[in-house]
XYZ file of C-alpha atoms in Angstrom:
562
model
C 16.846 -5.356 -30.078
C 13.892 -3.181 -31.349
C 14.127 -0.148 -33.421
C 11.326 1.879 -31.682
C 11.838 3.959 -28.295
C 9.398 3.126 -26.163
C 8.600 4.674 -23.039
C 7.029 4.336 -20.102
C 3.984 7.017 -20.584
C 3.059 6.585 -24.088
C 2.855 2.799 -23.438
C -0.031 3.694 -20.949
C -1.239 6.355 -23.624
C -1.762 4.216 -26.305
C -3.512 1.168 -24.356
C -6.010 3.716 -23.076
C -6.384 4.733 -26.903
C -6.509 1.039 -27.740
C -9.100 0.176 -25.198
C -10.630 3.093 -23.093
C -13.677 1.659 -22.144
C -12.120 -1.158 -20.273
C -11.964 -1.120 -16.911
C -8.122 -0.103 -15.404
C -7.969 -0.346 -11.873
C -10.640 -0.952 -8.938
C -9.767 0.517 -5.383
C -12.351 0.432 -2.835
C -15.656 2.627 -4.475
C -13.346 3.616 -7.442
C -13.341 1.599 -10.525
C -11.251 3.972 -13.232
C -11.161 3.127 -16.885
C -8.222 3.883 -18.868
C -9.601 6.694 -20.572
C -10.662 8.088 -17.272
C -7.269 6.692 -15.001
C -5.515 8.425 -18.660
C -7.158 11.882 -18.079
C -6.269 11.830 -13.962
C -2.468 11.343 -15.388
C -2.665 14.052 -18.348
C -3.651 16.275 -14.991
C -0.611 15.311 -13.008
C 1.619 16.114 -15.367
C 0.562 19.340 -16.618
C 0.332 20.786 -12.934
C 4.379 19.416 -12.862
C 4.619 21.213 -16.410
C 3.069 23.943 -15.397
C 5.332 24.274 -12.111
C 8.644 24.462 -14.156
C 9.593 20.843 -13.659
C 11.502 18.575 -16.170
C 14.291 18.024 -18.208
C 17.553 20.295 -18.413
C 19.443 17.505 -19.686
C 19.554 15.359 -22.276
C 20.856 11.393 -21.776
C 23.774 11.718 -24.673
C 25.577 14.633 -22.388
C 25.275 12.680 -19.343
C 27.480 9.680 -17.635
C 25.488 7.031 -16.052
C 25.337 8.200 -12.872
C 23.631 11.426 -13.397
C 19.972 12.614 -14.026
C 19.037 15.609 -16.129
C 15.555 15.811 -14.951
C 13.649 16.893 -12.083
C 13.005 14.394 -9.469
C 9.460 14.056 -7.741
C 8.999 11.645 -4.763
C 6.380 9.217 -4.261
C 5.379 8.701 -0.543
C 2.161 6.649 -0.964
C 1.033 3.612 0.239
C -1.161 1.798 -2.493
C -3.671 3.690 -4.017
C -5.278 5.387 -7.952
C -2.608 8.661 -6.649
C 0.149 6.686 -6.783
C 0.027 4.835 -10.587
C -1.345 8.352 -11.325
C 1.510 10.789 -10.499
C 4.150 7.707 -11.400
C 3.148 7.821 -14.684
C 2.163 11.486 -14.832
C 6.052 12.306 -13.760
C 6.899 10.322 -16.999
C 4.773 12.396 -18.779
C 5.713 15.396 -17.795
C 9.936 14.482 -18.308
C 10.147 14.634 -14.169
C 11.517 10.999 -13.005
C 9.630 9.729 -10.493
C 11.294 7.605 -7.268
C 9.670 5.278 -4.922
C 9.993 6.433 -1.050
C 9.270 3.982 1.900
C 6.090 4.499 3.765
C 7.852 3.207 6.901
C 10.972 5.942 6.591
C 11.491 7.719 10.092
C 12.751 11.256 9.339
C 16.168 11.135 9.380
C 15.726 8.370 6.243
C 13.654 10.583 4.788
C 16.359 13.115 4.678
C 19.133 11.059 3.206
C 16.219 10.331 0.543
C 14.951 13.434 0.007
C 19.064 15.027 -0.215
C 20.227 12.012 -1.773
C 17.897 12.047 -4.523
C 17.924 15.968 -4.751
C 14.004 15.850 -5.020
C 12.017 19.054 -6.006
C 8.584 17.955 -5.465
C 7.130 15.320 -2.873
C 3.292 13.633 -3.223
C 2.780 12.004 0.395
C -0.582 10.682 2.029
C -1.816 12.999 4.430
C -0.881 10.746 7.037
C 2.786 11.573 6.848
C 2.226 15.116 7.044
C 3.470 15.769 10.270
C 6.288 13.958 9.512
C 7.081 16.411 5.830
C 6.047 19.228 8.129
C 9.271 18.264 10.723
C 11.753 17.996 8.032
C 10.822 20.396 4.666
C 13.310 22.496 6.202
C 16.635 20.240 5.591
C 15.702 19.215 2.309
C 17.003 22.229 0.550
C 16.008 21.265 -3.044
C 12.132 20.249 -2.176
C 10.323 22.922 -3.292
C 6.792 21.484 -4.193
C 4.193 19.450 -1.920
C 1.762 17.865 -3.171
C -0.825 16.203 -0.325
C -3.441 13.416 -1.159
C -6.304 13.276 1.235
C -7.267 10.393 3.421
C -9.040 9.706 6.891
C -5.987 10.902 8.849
C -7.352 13.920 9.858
C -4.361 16.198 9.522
C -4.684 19.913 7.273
C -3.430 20.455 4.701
C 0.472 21.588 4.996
C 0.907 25.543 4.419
C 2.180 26.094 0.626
C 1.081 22.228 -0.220
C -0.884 21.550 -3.007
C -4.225 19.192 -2.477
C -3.414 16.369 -4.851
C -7.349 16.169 -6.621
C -6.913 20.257 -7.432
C -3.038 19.381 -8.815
C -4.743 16.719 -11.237
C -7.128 19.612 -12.488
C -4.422 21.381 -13.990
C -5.168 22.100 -17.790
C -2.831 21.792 -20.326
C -0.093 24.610 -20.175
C -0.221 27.392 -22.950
C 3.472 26.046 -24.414
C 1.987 22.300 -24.650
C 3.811 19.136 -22.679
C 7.420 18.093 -23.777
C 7.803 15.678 -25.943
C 8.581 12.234 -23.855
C 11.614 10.134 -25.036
C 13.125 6.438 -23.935
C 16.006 7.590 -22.927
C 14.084 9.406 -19.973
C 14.504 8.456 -16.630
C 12.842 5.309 -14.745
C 14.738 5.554 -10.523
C 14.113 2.658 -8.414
C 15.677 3.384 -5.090
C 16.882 0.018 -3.234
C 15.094 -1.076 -0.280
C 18.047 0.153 2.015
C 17.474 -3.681 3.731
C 21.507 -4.243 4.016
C 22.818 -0.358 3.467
C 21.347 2.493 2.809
C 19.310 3.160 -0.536
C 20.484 3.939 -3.630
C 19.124 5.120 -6.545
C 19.269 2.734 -9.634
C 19.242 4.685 -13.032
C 17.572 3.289 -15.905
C 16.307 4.112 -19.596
C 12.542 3.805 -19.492
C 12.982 1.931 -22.793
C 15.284 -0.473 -20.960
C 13.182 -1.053 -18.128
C 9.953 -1.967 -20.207
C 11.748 -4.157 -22.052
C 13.628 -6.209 -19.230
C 10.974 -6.319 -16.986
C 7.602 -4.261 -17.559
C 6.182 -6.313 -20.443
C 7.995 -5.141 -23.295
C 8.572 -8.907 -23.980
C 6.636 -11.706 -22.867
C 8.425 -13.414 -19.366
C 11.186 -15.653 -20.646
C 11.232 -14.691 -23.914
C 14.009 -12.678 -26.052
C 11.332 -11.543 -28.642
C 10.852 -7.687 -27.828
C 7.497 -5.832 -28.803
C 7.945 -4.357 -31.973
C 6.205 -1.254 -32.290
C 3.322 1.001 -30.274
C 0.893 -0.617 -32.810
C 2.040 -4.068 -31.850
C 2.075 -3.271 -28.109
C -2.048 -1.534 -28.828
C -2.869 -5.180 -31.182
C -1.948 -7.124 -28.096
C -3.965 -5.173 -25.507
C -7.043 -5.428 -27.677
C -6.776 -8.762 -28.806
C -6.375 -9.756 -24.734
C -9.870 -8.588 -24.143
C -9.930 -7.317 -20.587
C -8.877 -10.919 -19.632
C -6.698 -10.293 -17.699
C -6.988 -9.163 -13.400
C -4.317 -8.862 -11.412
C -4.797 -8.401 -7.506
C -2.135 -5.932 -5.946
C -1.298 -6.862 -2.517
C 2.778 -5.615 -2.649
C 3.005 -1.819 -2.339
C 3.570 0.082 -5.706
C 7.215 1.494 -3.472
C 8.001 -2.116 -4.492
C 9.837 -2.468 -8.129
C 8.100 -5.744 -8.496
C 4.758 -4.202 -7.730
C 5.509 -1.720 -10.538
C 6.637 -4.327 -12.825
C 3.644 -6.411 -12.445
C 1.705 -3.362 -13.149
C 2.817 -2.589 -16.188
C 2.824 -6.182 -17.550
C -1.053 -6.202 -16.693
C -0.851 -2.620 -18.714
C 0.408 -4.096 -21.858
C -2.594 -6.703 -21.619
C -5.187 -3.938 -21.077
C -5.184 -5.625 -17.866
C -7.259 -4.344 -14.514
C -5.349 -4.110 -11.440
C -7.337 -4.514 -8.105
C -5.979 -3.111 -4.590
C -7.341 -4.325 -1.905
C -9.311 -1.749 0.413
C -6.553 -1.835 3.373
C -3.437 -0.802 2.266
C -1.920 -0.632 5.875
C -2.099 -4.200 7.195
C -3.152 -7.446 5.222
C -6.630 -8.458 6.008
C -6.139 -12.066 4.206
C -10.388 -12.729 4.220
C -11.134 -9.037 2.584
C -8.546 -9.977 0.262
C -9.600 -13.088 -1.347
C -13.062 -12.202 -1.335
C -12.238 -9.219 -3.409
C -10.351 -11.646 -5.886
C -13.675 -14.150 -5.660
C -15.887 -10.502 -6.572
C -13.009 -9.530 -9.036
C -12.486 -12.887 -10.930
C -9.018 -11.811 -10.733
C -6.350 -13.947 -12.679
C -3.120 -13.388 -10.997
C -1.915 -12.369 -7.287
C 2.086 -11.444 -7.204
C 3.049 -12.239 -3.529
C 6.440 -11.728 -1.296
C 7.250 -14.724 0.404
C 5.319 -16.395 3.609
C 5.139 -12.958 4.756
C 1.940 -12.940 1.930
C 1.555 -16.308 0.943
C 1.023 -17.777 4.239
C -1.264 -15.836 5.718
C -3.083 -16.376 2.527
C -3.347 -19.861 2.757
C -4.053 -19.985 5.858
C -7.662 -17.941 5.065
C -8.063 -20.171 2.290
C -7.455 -23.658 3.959
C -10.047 -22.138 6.883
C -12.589 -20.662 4.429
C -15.011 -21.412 1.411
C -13.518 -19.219 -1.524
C -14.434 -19.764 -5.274
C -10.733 -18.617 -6.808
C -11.679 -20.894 -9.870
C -10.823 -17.669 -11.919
C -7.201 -17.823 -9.944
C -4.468 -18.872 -13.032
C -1.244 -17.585 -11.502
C 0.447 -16.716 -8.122
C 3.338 -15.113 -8.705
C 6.553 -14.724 -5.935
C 9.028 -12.350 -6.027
C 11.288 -10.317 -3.421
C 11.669 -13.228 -0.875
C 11.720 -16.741 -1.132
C 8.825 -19.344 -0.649
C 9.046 -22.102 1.912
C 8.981 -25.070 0.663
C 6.069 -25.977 3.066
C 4.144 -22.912 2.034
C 4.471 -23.736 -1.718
C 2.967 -27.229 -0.818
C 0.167 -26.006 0.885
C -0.776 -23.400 -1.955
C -0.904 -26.383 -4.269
C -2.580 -28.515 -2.641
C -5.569 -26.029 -1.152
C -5.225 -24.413 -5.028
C -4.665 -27.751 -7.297
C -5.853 -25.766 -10.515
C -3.407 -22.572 -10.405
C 0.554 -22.493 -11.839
C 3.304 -20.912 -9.326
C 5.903 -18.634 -10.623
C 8.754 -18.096 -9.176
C 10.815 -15.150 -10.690
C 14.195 -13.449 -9.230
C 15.220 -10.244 -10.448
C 16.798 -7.150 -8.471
C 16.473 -3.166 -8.959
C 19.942 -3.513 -10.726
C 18.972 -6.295 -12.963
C 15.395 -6.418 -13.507
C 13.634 -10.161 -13.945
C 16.329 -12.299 -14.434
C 15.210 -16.168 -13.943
C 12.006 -18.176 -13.015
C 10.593 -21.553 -12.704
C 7.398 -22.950 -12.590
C 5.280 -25.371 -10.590
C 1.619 -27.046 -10.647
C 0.109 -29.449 -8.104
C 1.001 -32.103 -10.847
C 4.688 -31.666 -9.543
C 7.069 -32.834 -6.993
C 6.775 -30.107 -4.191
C 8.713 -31.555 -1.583
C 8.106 -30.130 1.959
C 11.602 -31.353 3.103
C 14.266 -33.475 2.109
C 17.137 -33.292 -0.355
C 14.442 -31.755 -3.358
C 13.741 -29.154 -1.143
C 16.430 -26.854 -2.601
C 14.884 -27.660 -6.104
C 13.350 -24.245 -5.104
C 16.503 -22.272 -5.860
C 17.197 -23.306 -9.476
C 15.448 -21.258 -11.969
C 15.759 -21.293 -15.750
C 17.403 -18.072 -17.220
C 16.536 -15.426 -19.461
C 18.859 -15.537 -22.212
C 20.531 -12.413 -21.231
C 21.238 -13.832 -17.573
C 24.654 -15.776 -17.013
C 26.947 -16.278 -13.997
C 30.274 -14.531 -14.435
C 33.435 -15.741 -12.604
C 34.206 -14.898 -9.184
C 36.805 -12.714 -10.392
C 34.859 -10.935 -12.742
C 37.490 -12.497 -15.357
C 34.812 -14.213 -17.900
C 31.436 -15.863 -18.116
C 30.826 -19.213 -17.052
C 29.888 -21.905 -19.295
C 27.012 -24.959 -17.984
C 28.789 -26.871 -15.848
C 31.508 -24.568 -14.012
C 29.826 -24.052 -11.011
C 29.769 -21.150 -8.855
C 30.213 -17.322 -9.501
C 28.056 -14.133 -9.875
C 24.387 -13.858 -10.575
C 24.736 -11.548 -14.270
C 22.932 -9.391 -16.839
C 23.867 -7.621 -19.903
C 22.036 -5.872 -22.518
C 18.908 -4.230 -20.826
C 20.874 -3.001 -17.678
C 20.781 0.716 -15.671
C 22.805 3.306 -16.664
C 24.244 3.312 -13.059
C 23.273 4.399 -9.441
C 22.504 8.165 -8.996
C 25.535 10.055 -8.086
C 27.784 7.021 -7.090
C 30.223 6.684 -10.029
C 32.494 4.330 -8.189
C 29.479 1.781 -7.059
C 28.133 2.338 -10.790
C 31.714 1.188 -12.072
C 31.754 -1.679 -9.294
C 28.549 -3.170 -10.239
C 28.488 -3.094 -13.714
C 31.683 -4.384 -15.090
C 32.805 -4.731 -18.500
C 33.521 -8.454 -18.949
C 35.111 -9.468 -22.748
C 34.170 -6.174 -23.845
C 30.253 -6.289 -22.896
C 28.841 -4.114 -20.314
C 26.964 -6.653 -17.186
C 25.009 -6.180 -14.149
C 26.474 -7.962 -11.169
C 24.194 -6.800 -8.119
C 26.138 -9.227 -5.662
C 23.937 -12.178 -6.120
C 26.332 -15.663 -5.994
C 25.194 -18.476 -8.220
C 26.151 -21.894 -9.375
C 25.429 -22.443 -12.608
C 24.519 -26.238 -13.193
C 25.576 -28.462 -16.251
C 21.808 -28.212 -17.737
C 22.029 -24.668 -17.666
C 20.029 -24.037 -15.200
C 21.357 -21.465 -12.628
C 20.957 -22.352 -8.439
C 20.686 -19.113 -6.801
C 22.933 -19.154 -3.785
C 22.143 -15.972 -2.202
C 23.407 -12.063 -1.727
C 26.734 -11.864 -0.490
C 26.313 -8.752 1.488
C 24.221 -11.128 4.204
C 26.715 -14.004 3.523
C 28.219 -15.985 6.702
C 31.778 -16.621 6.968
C 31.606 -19.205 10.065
C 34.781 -21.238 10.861
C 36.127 -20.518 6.834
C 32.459 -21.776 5.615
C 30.750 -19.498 3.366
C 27.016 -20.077 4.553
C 24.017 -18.238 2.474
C 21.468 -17.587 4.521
C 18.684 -18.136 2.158
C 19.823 -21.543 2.205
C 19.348 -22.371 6.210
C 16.171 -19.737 6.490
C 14.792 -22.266 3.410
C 15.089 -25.570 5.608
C 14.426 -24.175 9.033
C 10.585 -22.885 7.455
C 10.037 -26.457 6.900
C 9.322 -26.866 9.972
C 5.444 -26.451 10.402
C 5.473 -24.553 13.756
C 7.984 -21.955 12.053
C 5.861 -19.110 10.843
C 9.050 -17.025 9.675
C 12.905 -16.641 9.690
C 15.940 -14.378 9.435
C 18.912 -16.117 9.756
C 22.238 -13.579 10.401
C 25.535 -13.835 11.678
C 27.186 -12.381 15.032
C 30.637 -12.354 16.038
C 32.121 -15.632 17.760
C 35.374 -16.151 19.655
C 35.730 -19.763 17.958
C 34.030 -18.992 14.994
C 34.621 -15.708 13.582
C 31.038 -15.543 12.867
C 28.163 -18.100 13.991
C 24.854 -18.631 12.211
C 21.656 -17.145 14.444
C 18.184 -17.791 13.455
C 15.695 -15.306 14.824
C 12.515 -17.098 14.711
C 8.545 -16.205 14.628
C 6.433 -19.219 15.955
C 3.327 -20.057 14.486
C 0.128 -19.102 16.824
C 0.064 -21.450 19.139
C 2.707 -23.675 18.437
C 5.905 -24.528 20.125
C 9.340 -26.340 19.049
C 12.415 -26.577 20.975
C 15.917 -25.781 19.896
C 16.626 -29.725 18.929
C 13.254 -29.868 17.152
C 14.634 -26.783 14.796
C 18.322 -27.839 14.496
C 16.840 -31.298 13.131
C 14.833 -30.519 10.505
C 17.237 -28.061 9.420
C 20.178 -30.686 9.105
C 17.778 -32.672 6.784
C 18.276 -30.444 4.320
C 21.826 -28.720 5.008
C 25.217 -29.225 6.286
C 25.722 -29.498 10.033
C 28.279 -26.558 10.056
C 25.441 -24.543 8.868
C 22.975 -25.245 11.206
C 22.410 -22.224 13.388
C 24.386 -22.181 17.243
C 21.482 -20.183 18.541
C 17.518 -20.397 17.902
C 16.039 -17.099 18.811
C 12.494 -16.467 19.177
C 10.298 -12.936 18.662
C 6.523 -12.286 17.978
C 7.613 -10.767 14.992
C 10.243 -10.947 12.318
C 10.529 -7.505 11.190
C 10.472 -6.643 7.273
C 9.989 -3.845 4.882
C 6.366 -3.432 3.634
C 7.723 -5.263 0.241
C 8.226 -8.240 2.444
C 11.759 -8.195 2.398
C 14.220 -8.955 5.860
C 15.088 -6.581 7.696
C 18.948 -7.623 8.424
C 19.683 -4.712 10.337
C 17.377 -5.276 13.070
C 18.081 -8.919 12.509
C 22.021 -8.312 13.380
C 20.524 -5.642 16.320
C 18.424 -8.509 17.811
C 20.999 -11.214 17.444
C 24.106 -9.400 19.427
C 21.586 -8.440 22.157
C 21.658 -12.326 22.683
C 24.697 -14.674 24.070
C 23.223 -17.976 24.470
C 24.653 -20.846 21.937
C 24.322 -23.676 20.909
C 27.883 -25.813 20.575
């Protein structure tokens, strides 16, 4: 562990200091430094200063399950605003929560009540929507409204966001930011509804937002270290921003381009991906590194790419998170992208990055067949174990299958919920884990095979079937363009596997053509009893399933196979 405190503003602070001149992030006709980009956040804060939000208490007086600070919500699609008043809430001790973009009003509600938020910063797009339901979130008290091409006014009693950022510093100063302050991730609400993960801002940069290199169990040291290693990196690195910042991998990624002194590049739509705008902006960019979220990104992707003349010479790294990559899609990045490395990490809002594993075109990227669930097994952090079914011990290499684990750098709990907080993060042999509901086997190397969330798990005909698993072989199939596979009830099977299935453009494959090349690859019991097709698989802008519609969609239907 590391004896400094770090958190989550001054390790923005003191890269600006450390390189201000460098260029921070490009969106559209904006390109802010970080001296600039550090000035826009200074303004955030002091207008939340300056409106009587913060801290009333402090982390030692507190279980894990509450918050002593003022909560502002973030209801942004991808933009300057919303880095700006993230990292301005942190500056101004007022913890700052991700909402979804796509939130109808009555999840709003539960949101804005659950998370007892005072202040709300929304795109002036959803302003009819804040306008219908202000009135039943009792605790919001402050609006803050960024302009765009909407055309709607400015709510009464809001607060245009550009005149909020001109705030000057408040007679009495800022407070003085600590680790043990606040960083809330809300889940995506995907399987249940959301809940809001609590963690120390010092925890959270060290687990996941570059406080130590990927993989490594060699923390930064000190803000001098953390200002050494921006410098030294030279503006090398780019990253191109495609997942929404309401993502926690998206805010992750962020900050580990921060810690390099890193630019981060949004492309110009942030409504709909526009795959040709895209990677010419990463051809005009030079950009090093594009995070993605399954086919839902990558394929579209490499579709533009096999189709078009792009120089992506500068591309090192994609990088997928949130959703799994088919193993056809992975093959075709490779091989239109020979030169680049392919991370795949796995990590939850509970846990923060976990595992990965790499692979370059050099490597054995099977499109189907037996290595095709070589794409589950990932190497481990060293804090990262499975723990026993029964929550009893840790497993050693070897013992198979249990729960996906983390200790050390864990949240404090869920916000609120002390019985979930006490559920999912047990004290095994006298050390506090994280056990999101991930299963996992892990293997006699060490290596950990991640089975898949047990909330979405199948129990067909006393099978336990992980859906992951079947949605994996079923995208091998090149007319598949996506999957969600769920279960419905079954008189003879309890529960029967349904895949609901997009079709590429064009293309066509029967039933028998999709129960084949999934039994290459898994057991017959698992392959689905009914092939369902829609235009569109429905998922959260992060890229994640949607299992709720996926379970609406798959009772509406009877057919099956036997």
């Amino acid at each position: 562990m590391t004896g400094v405190s770090f958190n989550l503003s001054s390790v923005f602070g003191t890269v600006a200091a450390a390189v201000p001149d460098q260029t921070f992030l490009v969106w559209r006709d904006r390109r802010f430094s970080y001296a600039e980009f550090d000035r826009r956040v200074d303004g955030f804060a002091n207008f939340l200063v300056s409106a009587g939000l913060g801290v009333h208490a402090e982390r030692d007086t507190l279980a894990g399950h509450q918050s002593g600070q003022d909560h502002l919500g973030i209801y942004l699609r991808n933009g300057n605003e919303y880095l700006e008043s993230m990292i301005g809430g942190y500056r101004a001790r007022v913890a700052p929560y991700n909402v979804s973009f796509r939130y109808v009003e009555d999840e709003l509600i539960y949101l804005l009540n659950d998370s007892k938020a005072r202040a709300l910063v929304y795109n002036t797009e959803f302003a009819p929507r804040v306008a219908a339901i202000r009135d039943r979130a009792p605790h919001l008290q402050i609006l803050i409204q960024v302009a765009d091409d909407s055309g709607h006014a400015l709510l009464p009693g809001a607060v245009d966001y550009e005149a909020a950022i001109a705030t000057p510093t408040p007679p009495g100063g800022r407070p003085d930011v600590s680790g043990d302050d606040l960083y809330i991730l809300y889940t995506g609400g995907t399987t249940g509804m959301p809940k809001g993960v609590l963690w120390r801002q010092h925890d959270i940069f060290l687990s996941s937002m570059g406080g130590r290199p990927f993989g490594s169990d060699k923390a930064l040291a000190s803000y001098e270290e953390l200002a050494e290693k921006a410098r030294s990196a030279g503006g090398a690195m780019s990253m191109l921003m495609i997942p929404p910042f309401m993502h926690g991998a998206a805010q992750w990624a962020a900050y580990n381009a921060i810690t390099m002194g890193g630019k981060i590049v949004i492309p110009d739509d942030v409504e709909r991906l526009r795959p040709a705008d895209v990677l010419r902006l990463a051809e005009r960019e030079r950009v090093l590194s594009i995070p993605v979220v399954g086919d839902a990104v990558a394929r579209p992707l490499v579709d533009e790419i096999e189709q078009g003349d792009y120089d992506l010479s500068g591309l090192f790294t994609v990088s997928n998170g949130g959703a799994a990559l088919s193993p056809t899609v992975r093959a075709r990045l490779l091989k239109a992208l020979p030169h680049i490395m392919l991370l795949d990490a796995v990590g939850a809002s509970e846990s923060g990055a976990q595992m990965s594993t790499y692979t370059t075109a050099g490597e054995s990227t099977p499109e189907a067949g037996p290595g095709a669930r070589l794409a589950a097994v990932f190497t481990p952090q060293p804090d990262t174990a499975v723990v026993a079914a029964d929550f009893s011990r840790v497993l050693s290499p070897g013992e198979g299958s249990g729960w996906l684990a983390r200790r050390d750098l864990i949240p404090l709990g869920y916000l609120g919920d002390a019985e979930k907080t006490a559920r999912t993060f047990p004290t095994i042999d006298g050390v506090r884990w994280s056990v999101p509901g991930d299963r996992a086997n892990v293997l006699p190397d060490g290596r950990i095979e991640l089975l898949g969330r047990d909330s979405v798990t199948i129990n067909s005909g006393g099978e336990k079937i992980f859906v992951e698993e079947v949605e994996r072989a079923i995208l091998a199939h090149p007319a598949v363009y996506d999957v969600v596979v769920v279960g419905r009830p079954s008189e003879r099977w309890g529960s029967e596997v349904v895949a609901i299935v997009q079709l590429a453009e064009g293309a066509s494959a029967s039933d028998e053509d999709l129960a084949e090349v999934c039994g290459r690859t898994v057991a017959r019991y698992k392959i689905p009893k009914a092939f369902l097709r829609e235009p569109k698989i429905v998922r959260s802008p992060a890229g994640k399933a949607d299992y709720r519609w996926a379970k609406t969609v798959a009772t509406g239907a009877v057919a099956t196979r036997s």
